[in-house]
Coordinates of C-alpha atoms in Angstrom, one line a residue:
K1 CA 118.8 67.1 95.3
H2 CA 115.4 65.9 94.3
Q3 CA 115.3 68.7 91.9
N4 CA 118.7 67.3 90.5
M5 CA 117.6 64.0 90.2
D6 CA 114.2 65.3 87.7
Q7 CA 116.7 67.0 85.8
V8 CA 119.2 63.9 85.2
E9 CA 116.1 62.3 84.5
K10 CA 114.8 64.7 82.1
K11 CA 117.9 65.0 80.1
F12 CA 118.6 61.1 80.5
R13 CA 115.4 59.8 79.2
L14 CA 114.4 56.0 79.2
G15 CA 115.1 54.2 75.4
L16 CA 113.6 51.0 74.5
T17 CA 114.0 48.4 72.5
Y18 CA 111.9 45.1 71.3
D19 CA 113.5 43.2 73.9
D20 CA 112.3 45.4 76.7
V21 CA 108.8 44.8 76.0
L22 CA 105.7 42.4 75.1
L23 CA 102.0 43.0 74.1
V24 CA 99.3 42.5 76.2
P25 CA 96.8 40.2 75.4
R26 CA 93.8 41.6 74.7
R27 CA 90.0 40.3 73.9
S28 CA 89.8 39.2 70.6
D29 CA 86.6 38.4 68.5
V30 CA 88.9 37.3 65.7
R31 CA 88.4 33.3 65.0
S32 CA 90.7 32.3 62.3
R33 CA 94.2 34.5 61.5
K34 CA 92.5 34.4 58.1
D35 CA 90.3 36.8 58.9
V36 CA 93.1 39.3 59.7
S37 CA 94.3 41.5 56.8
T38 CA 98.0 42.7 56.8
K39 CA 97.0 45.3 54.3
T40 CA 98.9 48.9 54.6
K41 CA 100.6 51.9 53.1
L42 CA 104.1 51.8 52.2
S43 CA 104.0 55.6 51.3
R44 CA 101.5 58.2 50.8
N45 CA 100.3 56.4 47.3
V46 CA 102.0 53.3 47.7
T47 CA 99.7 49.9 49.0
L48 CA 101.1 47.1 50.4
N49 CA 99.9 43.1 50.9
I50 CA 102.0 42.6 53.6
P51 CA 104.1 45.3 55.4
I52 CA 107.9 43.4 54.7
V53 CA 109.7 45.8 52.9
A54 CA 113.3 43.9 51.5
S55 CA 116.3 46.3 53.0
N56 CA 118.5 48.5 50.0
M57 CA 122.0 46.6 50.5
D58 CA 123.5 44.8 48.1
T59 CA 124.0 41.5 49.8
V60 CA 120.0 41.6 50.5
C61 CA 117.5 43.2 47.2
E62 CA 118.2 43.1 43.9
Q63 CA 116.0 41.8 41.2
A64 CA 115.2 38.4 42.1
T65 CA 114.4 39.6 46.1
A66 CA 112.5 42.2 44.4
I67 CA 110.6 40.0 42.4
A68 CA 110.4 37.8 45.3
M69 CA 108.6 40.1 47.6
A70 CA 106.4 41.8 45.4
R71 CA 104.9 38.2 44.3
D72 CA 104.5 38.1 48.0
G73 CA 102.4 41.3 48.7
G74 CA 105.6 43.2 49.7
I75 CA 108.2 45.2 48.1
G76 CA 112.0 45.1 47.6
I77 CA 114.2 48.1 47.6
L78 CA 116.8 47.9 45.1
H79 CA 120.3 49.2 46.4
R80 CA 122.3 52.2 45.0
F81 CA 125.9 50.5 45.2
C82 CA 125.6 50.1 41.5
S83 CA 126.1 52.0 38.4
V84 CA 123.2 53.9 37.3
E85 CA 121.8 51.2 34.6
E86 CA 122.5 48.8 36.1
Q87 CA 119.9 50.1 38.7
C88 CA 118.0 50.6 35.6
E89 CA 118.6 47.1 34.8
M90 CA 117.3 45.5 37.7
V91 CA 113.9 47.7 37.6
R92 CA 113.4 47.0 33.9
K93 CA 113.8 42.7 34.6
V94 CA 111.2 43.5 37.7
K95 CA 109.0 44.7 35.9
R96 CA 109.8 42.5 32.9
A97 CA 108.9 39.6 35.4
Q98 CA 105.0 39.2 34.6
S99 CA 102.4 42.0 33.8
L100 CA 98.9 42.2 31.7
I101 CA 100.6 44.0 29.1
I102 CA 104.3 43.7 27.9
E103 CA 105.0 47.2 26.0
D104 CA 108.4 46.5 24.6
P105 CA 107.7 42.5 23.7
R106 CA 111.2 41.2 22.4
T107 CA 110.9 41.5 18.3
I108 CA 112.8 39.8 15.2
A109 CA 112.9 40.9 11.8
P110 CA 112.0 38.2 8.3
T111 CA 115.3 38.1 7.3
S112 CA 117.0 36.8 10.6
T113 CA 118.1 33.1 10.4
K114 CA 116.7 30.0 13.0
K115 CA 120.7 30.7 15.2
D116 CA 119.1 35.0 15.8
A117 CA 116.0 33.3 17.1
V118 CA 117.4 30.7 19.6
A119 CA 119.5 33.9 20.6
G120 CA 116.9 36.4 20.7
L121 CA 114.5 33.4 22.3
S122 CA 117.2 33.0 25.4
W123 CA 117.0 36.9 26.8
P124 CA 119.1 37.2 29.4
G125 CA 116.4 39.8 30.5
R126 CA 114.4 37.4 32.2
K127 CA 115.5 34.0 33.9
N128 CA 114.4 31.7 31.4
G129 CA 114.2 33.6 28.1
V130 CA 111.3 34.5 26.6
R131 CA 108.2 31.9 24.9
S132 CA 107.9 33.6 21.6
L133 CA 109.8 36.5 19.1
M134 CA 107.2 39.5 17.6
V135 CA 108.4 39.1 14.1
I136 CA 107.7 42.5 12.5
D137 CA 108.8 45.1 10.1
D138 CA 111.5 47.2 11.2
S139 CA 110.7 50.3 9.4
T140 CA 107.4 50.3 10.0
R141 CA 107.3 48.0 13.3
K142 CA 103.8 46.4 11.3
L143 CA 103.4 42.9 13.0
L144 CA 104.2 40.2 10.7
G145 CA 103.8 36.8 12.8
I146 CA 105.3 35.4 15.6
I147 CA 108.0 32.5 16.2
T148 CA 108.0 30.0 18.7
K149 CA 111.0 27.5 19.9
K150 CA 108.4 25.3 18.3
D151 CA 108.9 26.6 14.9
L152 CA 112.7 26.3 15.5
V153 CA 113.3 22.1 16.0
F154 CA 112.8 21.3 12.9
A155 CA 114.2 24.1 10.8
D156 CA 117.7 24.4 9.4
D157 CA 120.1 26.5 11.1
S158 CA 120.3 28.6 7.7
A159 CA 116.5 29.3 7.8
L160 CA 114.8 32.4 7.2
V161 CA 112.2 33.6 10.1
G162 CA 110.0 34.7 8.3
T163 CA 109.7 31.5 6.3
L164 CA 109.3 30.0 9.8
M165 CA 106.9 32.1 11.5
T166 CA 103.6 31.8 11.8
P167 CA 102.1 34.3 9.9
I168 CA 99.9 37.1 11.3
E169 CA 96.6 36.1 9.1
R170 CA 96.7 33.1 11.8
L171 CA 97.1 34.8 14.6
V172 CA 94.5 36.5 17.2
C173 CA 95.2 40.1 17.7
S174 CA 93.6 43.2 19.7
R175 CA 93.5 46.4 18.6
N176 CA 92.1 46.9 22.6
R177 CA 95.3 48.6 24.9
N178 CA 93.6 48.9 27.5
L179 CA 92.2 44.7 27.4
S180 CA 91.7 43.6 30.7
L181 CA 92.5 41.3 32.2
D182 CA 89.3 39.0 32.3
E183 CA 89.1 40.0 28.6
A184 CA 92.4 38.5 27.5
R185 CA 91.4 35.5 29.9
E186 CA 88.2 35.2 27.3
L187 CA 89.9 36.0 24.8
M188 CA 92.5 33.0 25.5
R189 CA 89.6 30.4 26.3
K190 CA 88.4 31.0 22.8
H191 CA 90.3 31.2 20.4
R192 CA 92.9 29.0 22.7
T193 CA 95.5 30.5 22.2
S194 CA 98.6 31.5 24.3
N195 CA 99.5 34.9 23.0
I196 CA 97.5 37.6 21.8
P197 CA 99.8 40.8 20.2
I198 CA 98.3 44.1 20.5
V199 CA 98.4 46.5 17.6
G200 CA 97.8 49.6 16.7
T201 CA 95.6 51.1 13.6
D202 CA 97.9 50.4 11.3
G203 CA 99.0 47.2 12.1
D204 CA 102.2 47.9 14.3
L205 CA 102.7 46.2 17.4
V206 CA 102.3 47.7 20.7
G207 CA 101.8 45.2 23.4
L208 CA 101.7 41.6 24.0
V209 CA 99.7 39.7 26.1
T210 CA 100.9 36.3 27.1
E211 CA 98.9 33.2 29.1
S212 CA 102.2 33.1 31.5
D213 CA 101.0 36.4 32.6
I214 CA 98.0 35.7 32.4
V215 CA 98.4 33.2 35.0
K216 CA 100.6 34.8 37.3
L217 CA 97.9 37.3 37.9
T218 CA 95.3 34.9 37.9
D219 CA 96.6 32.9 40.5
N220 CA 98.5 35.1 42.4
Q221 CA 95.9 37.5 44.1
V222 CA 98.3 38.9 47.0
A223 CA 101.2 40.3 44.9
S224 CA 101.7 43.9 44.9
L225 CA 101.0 45.1 41.4
D226 CA 100.7 48.6 39.4
T227 CA 98.1 49.7 37.4
K228 CA 99.3 48.1 34.7
G229 CA 99.4 44.8 36.4
R230 CA 103.3 44.6 36.9
L231 CA 105.3 44.1 40.0
L232 CA 106.1 47.0 42.2
V233 CA 109.6 47.7 42.8
G234 CA 111.4 50.3 44.8
A235 CA 114.9 51.7 44.7
A236 CA 117.4 53.9 46.7
V237 CA 119.4 57.0 45.9
G238 CA 121.9 58.8 47.1
V239 CA 122.1 62.8 47.9
K240 CA 125.5 63.3 45.8
K241 CA 126.3 64.8 42.4
G242 CA 124.8 62.6 39.7
D243 CA 121.8 60.9 42.2
L244 CA 119.3 63.4 40.9
Q245 CA 120.5 61.6 37.1
R246 CA 120.1 58.6 38.9
A247 CA 116.2 59.0 40.1
R248 CA 115.0 60.5 37.1
A249 CA 116.7 58.0 35.2
L250 CA 114.9 55.5 37.6
V251 CA 111.8 56.7 36.9
Q252 CA 111.4 56.8 33.4
T253 CA 112.4 53.0 33.5
G254 CA 109.5 52.2 35.8
C255 CA 110.4 52.6 39.5
D256 CA 107.5 53.1 42.0
V257 CA 108.6 54.6 44.7
L258 CA 112.2 56.1 45.7
V259 CA 114.6 56.1 48.4
I260 CA 116.3 58.3 50.5
D261 CA 118.9 56.2 51.1
I262 CA 121.8 57.9 54.3
A263 CA 122.9 57.3 57.3
H264 CA 121.1 60.7 58.7
G265 CA 118.1 61.7 57.0
H266 CA 117.6 64.6 59.4
S267 CA 120.5 66.8 57.7
A268 CA 120.4 69.8 55.3
I269 CA 121.5 67.1 52.9
C270 CA 119.0 65.1 52.8
I271 CA 116.2 67.6 53.2
D272 CA 117.7 69.7 50.0
M273 CA 118.0 66.0 48.2
L274 CA 114.1 65.7 49.1
K275 CA 113.1 69.2 48.1
L276 CA 115.1 68.8 44.7
L277 CA 113.2 65.5 43.9
K278 CA 109.8 66.6 44.4
A279 CA 110.3 69.5 42.6
D280 CA 111.7 67.6 39.7
P281 CA 109.5 67.1 36.7
V282 CA 110.3 63.9 36.2
C283 CA 110.5 62.7 39.4
R284 CA 107.8 64.2 41.6
H285 CA 104.3 61.6 40.4
V286 CA 106.3 59.3 42.0
D287 CA 106.4 58.8 45.6
V288 CA 109.8 59.8 47.7
I289 CA 110.7 58.0 51.4
A290 CA 113.3 59.7 53.3
G291 CA 115.6 59.0 56.3
N292 CA 116.9 57.6 58.5
I293 CA 115.4 59.3 61.2
A294 CA 115.5 58.5 64.5
T295 CA 113.7 61.8 66.0
G296 CA 110.1 63.5 66.2
E297 CA 111.6 66.7 65.0
G298 CA 113.5 64.6 62.5
A299 CA 109.8 63.2 61.3
A300 CA 108.4 66.7 60.8
D301 CA 111.2 68.4 59.3
L302 CA 111.4 65.4 56.5
I303 CA 107.4 65.7 56.2
A304 CA 107.7 69.6 55.7
A305 CA 109.6 69.1 52.7
G306 CA 107.6 66.7 51.0
A307 CA 108.5 63.0 52.1
D308 CA 105.4 61.0 51.0
G309 CA 107.4 58.2 53.7
L310 CA 109.4 57.4 56.4
K311 CA 112.8 55.9 57.0
I312 CA 113.3 55.4 60.8
G313 CA 116.4 53.6 62.1
V314 CA 119.9 55.0 63.4
G315 CA 122.0 52.1 64.4
P316 CA 119.8 48.9 65.3
G317 CA 120.6 46.9 62.3
S318 CA 122.4 43.9 62.9
I319 CA 125.5 45.0 60.9
C320 CA 125.8 49.1 62.0
I321 CA 127.7 49.8 64.2
T322 CA 127.0 53.8 64.0
R323 CA 125.8 53.0 67.7
L324 CA 129.4 52.4 68.9
V325 CA 131.3 54.6 66.3
A326 CA 129.4 57.5 66.9
G327 CA 127.6 57.2 70.0
S328 CA 124.6 58.7 68.0
G329 CA 120.9 56.3 67.5
V330 CA 117.7 56.1 69.8
P331 CA 116.8 52.4 71.0
Q332 CA 114.5 51.3 67.9
L333 CA 111.3 50.8 69.6
S334 CA 111.4 54.7 71.5
A335 CA 112.4 55.8 68.0
V336 CA 109.9 54.2 66.1
M337 CA 106.8 54.8 68.7
E338 CA 108.3 58.7 68.7
C339 CA 108.5 59.1 65.1
A340 CA 105.3 57.4 64.0
E341 CA 103.3 60.4 66.4
V342 CA 104.6 63.0 64.2
A343 CA 103.8 61.4 60.7
H344 CA 100.5 59.7 61.4
R345 CA 99.4 63.6 62.4
H346 CA 100.2 64.3 58.9
G347 CA 99.4 60.5 56.9
V348 CA 102.8 60.3 56.4
P349 CA 104.0 56.4 57.0
C350 CA 106.3 54.9 58.1
I351 CA 109.4 52.3 58.1
A352 CA 110.5 50.5 60.8
D353 CA 114.4 49.7 59.2
G354 CA 116.5 47.8 61.5
G355 CA 116.5 45.8 64.4
I356 CA 113.7 43.0 63.6
K357 CA 115.6 39.6 64.7
L358 CA 112.2 37.4 65.7
A359 CA 109.1 37.6 64.0
G360 CA 107.6 38.7 66.9
D361 CA 109.2 42.0 67.1
I362 CA 107.4 42.6 63.4
S363 CA 104.2 42.6 65.7
K364 CA 105.8 44.9 68.4
A365 CA 106.7 46.9 65.2
I366 CA 103.8 47.9 63.6
A367 CA 101.9 48.3 67.1
A368 CA 104.3 50.9 67.7
G369 CA 103.7 52.9 64.7
A370 CA 105.5 51.6 62.0
D371 CA 103.4 51.0 59.0
T372 CA 105.8 48.6 57.5
V373 CA 109.0 47.1 58.6
M374 CA 112.6 46.8 56.4
L375 CA 114.1 43.2 56.7
G376 CA 117.8 43.0 55.7
N377 CA 119.5 39.8 58.0
M378 CA 116.3 38.0 58.2
L379 CA 116.5 37.9 54.3
A380 CA 120.0 37.7 53.7
G381 CA 120.7 34.6 53.1
T382 CA 118.1 33.1 51.0
D383 CA 118.4 31.9 47.5
E384 CA 117.1 35.5 46.1
A385 CA 119.8 37.4 48.1
P386 CA 122.7 38.2 45.8
G387 CA 125.9 36.2 46.4
R388 CA 126.9 32.7 46.3
V389 CA 126.4 29.7 49.4
L390 CA 129.8 29.3 51.1
V391 CA 130.8 26.6 53.0
K392 CA 132.4 27.8 56.8
D393 CA 132.9 24.9 59.4
G394 CA 130.7 22.7 57.7
K395 CA 127.8 24.8 56.8
K396 CA 126.3 27.0 54.3
V397 CA 126.6 30.4 54.8
K398 CA 126.1 33.7 52.8
I399 CA 127.4 37.0 52.9
I400 CA 125.8 39.8 54.9
R401 CA 127.8 43.9 55.0
G402 CA 126.7 47.0 55.8
M403 CA 126.2 49.4 53.5
A404 CA 128.5 52.1 55.2
G405 CA 131.5 49.3 55.7
Y406 CA 134.6 49.1 54.1
G407 CA 133.8 46.2 51.3
A408 CA 130.4 48.1 49.9
N409 CA 132.6 51.1 49.8
I410 CA 135.5 49.6 48.2
S411 CA 133.8 47.9 45.6
K412 CA 131.5 51.1 45.3
A413 CA 134.9 53.1 44.5
E414 CA 136.1 50.3 42.0
R415 CA 133.0 50.8 39.7
E416 CA 133.5 54.5 39.9
Q417 CA 137.0 53.6 39.1
Q418 CA 137.9 56.0 42.4
A419 CA 141.4 55.9 43.8
D420 CA 141.3 53.1 46.6
D421 CA 143.6 55.6 48.8
D422 CA 140.5 57.8 49.3
V423 CA 138.6 55.2 50.6
F424 CA 141.0 53.8 53.1
L425 CA 142.2 56.9 54.2
D426 CA 138.9 58.8 54.1
M427 CA 136.6 56.7 55.5
V428 CA 135.0 55.8 59.2
P429 CA 133.5 52.7 58.8
E430 CA 129.9 52.5 60.5
G431 CA 129.1 49.0 59.1
V432 CA 131.1 45.7 59.4
E433 CA 130.6 42.4 57.4
G434 CA 129.6 39.0 58.3
N435 CA 128.1 36.1 57.6
V436 CA 124.4 34.3 57.9
P437 CA 123.3 30.6 57.3
Y438 CA 121.7 29.8 53.8
K439 CA 117.9 30.2 54.5
G440 CA 116.6 28.9 51.6
P441 CA 113.9 30.5 49.4
I442 CA 112.3 33.6 50.6
A443 CA 108.8 33.1 50.1
P444 CA 108.4 30.0 53.4
I445 CA 110.1 32.7 55.2
V446 CA 107.9 35.5 54.7
K447 CA 104.8 32.9 54.7
Q448 CA 106.2 32.2 58.6
L449 CA 106.8 36.3 59.4
V450 CA 103.2 36.8 58.2
G451 CA 101.8 34.2 59.5
G452 CA 103.0 35.4 63.2
L453 CA 102.2 39.0 62.1
R454 CA 98.5 37.9 62.0
S455 CA 98.8 36.5 64.9
G456 CA 100.0 39.3 67.1
I457 CA 97.2 41.4 65.3
S458 CA 94.9 39.1 66.9
Y459 CA 96.4 39.2 70.4
C460 CA 95.4 42.7 70.1
G461 CA 92.1 42.3 69.4
A462 CA 92.3 44.2 65.9
R463 CA 91.4 42.1 62.2
T464 CA 93.4 44.8 60.6
I465 CA 96.6 47.0 61.3
P466 CA 94.8 50.0 62.5
E467 CA 92.9 48.4 64.3
M468 CA 95.8 47.1 66.0
Q469 CA 97.6 50.0 66.7
R470 CA 94.4 51.9 68.6
N471 CA 94.1 48.5 70.9
A472 CA 97.7 48.3 71.6
R473 CA 99.1 48.0 75.0
F474 CA 103.0 47.3 75.9
V475 CA 104.1 46.5 78.7
R476 CA 108.2 46.3 80.1
M477 CA 110.0 43.9 81.3
T478 CA 113.0 42.7 82.9
P479 CA 116.2 40.6 81.6
S480 CA 114.6 37.9 83.5
G481 CA 110.9 38.0 81.3
L482 CA 113.3 38.0 78.6
K483 CA 114.4 34.8 79.0
E484 CA 110.8 33.5 80.1
S485 CA 110.1 34.6 76.7
G486 CA 112.1 32.1 75.0
S487 CA 112.0 27.9 75.5
H488 CA 113.7 26.7 78.7
D489 CA 114.4 24.4 81.2
I490 CA 114.9 21.8 78.2
S491 CA 117.8 20.3 76.0
K492 CA 116.2 21.7 72.5
L493 CA 116.0 19.2 69.5

């Protein structure tokens, strides 16, 4: 009888999630949370200043969310439930949001009119348009001058740009294509200018440095940036026909990391796509994160196939019903611990995707071995999240939906001009739709979450995430312990 019980216990191992445990406080020499570093790895070659990733959901992360996350030190993963060009355009907008040298500044011909210049300055590629246009010879791309909004104030509508521009003779230009931040700042200070065009040996326009970008780069030291001073951004791809072309287009547009986005990452189709991307001459120099998985075996197989990062989580998300529909999954804390143990032996970072309800859950996920956490529900409802603000029962809300649900797949089918019957008859949804309270801008939310993580790291007697993971000890708790953990025996204001 005892042997049978032992066999049952081995067969039905215990799976724990974040609500089942607490971190045990350790002796700490940290005197201020400011002394704690939250720097971490997203993948083998991508480093972040905070371990927070915006989920690749169409109600969470498009360009506005990605820009906000990168400026705060994290990163956003752009969803794939759109056309290739739409996703690439999102990448362009993130990369154009700020950079040391703009490689494709907006241009205009000298024969254009004031009306054309006004339209050019209102370029939709940036939220508020651009402040200046480079005037070039269309045939040679030779820089002739620059025109700004100030030059147009009193001009006639029919006036030509060539007569309104500030000519190149009065501009401060540089031939240094590798101009540093300090050099650019000194040039602007010395010559009291707000634009420095970068020109080639023949006077052709090759780039532009603007005052607004210099200010952003100087004032914000925590932003996640690439080697060109542009914001980092990731993008999701699938495993079907056409997704290799999608990945190539994203990489060529400037995407910094690709995420293979399927519900069951420990599968032949995911492994095949991963191998294809890592062997492709266009994509192989970009890190590829694969998932989702929930076991050590899954981690080992994806790493063997070339994964630069892993996404962990089968069914823990607030809008995911995979565990109810398919009966499959692993409670998230156990999944993170098992996968991270394998991944860290190979130097591969992990993302804990799903199940984060409170700031304390981030500390638990990181202590369990995750290098970053992916948030969906906590970032949905913000100003930057896609979708309109609605009013329900007198309260402001925004929609959130699972990417394996009917709504997201119907939208995808409509974009791809597929028959609606295919979606309804062939699909078994593993996601739902709902609403979350309107939350305002992302930045204050991220600040609170990172503050909680800094406290969690210090409670573990650590100053860095790796040190936290070495020091962390967990204690299991009962439902009564969970109840005791929150506020109780009071009437909340």
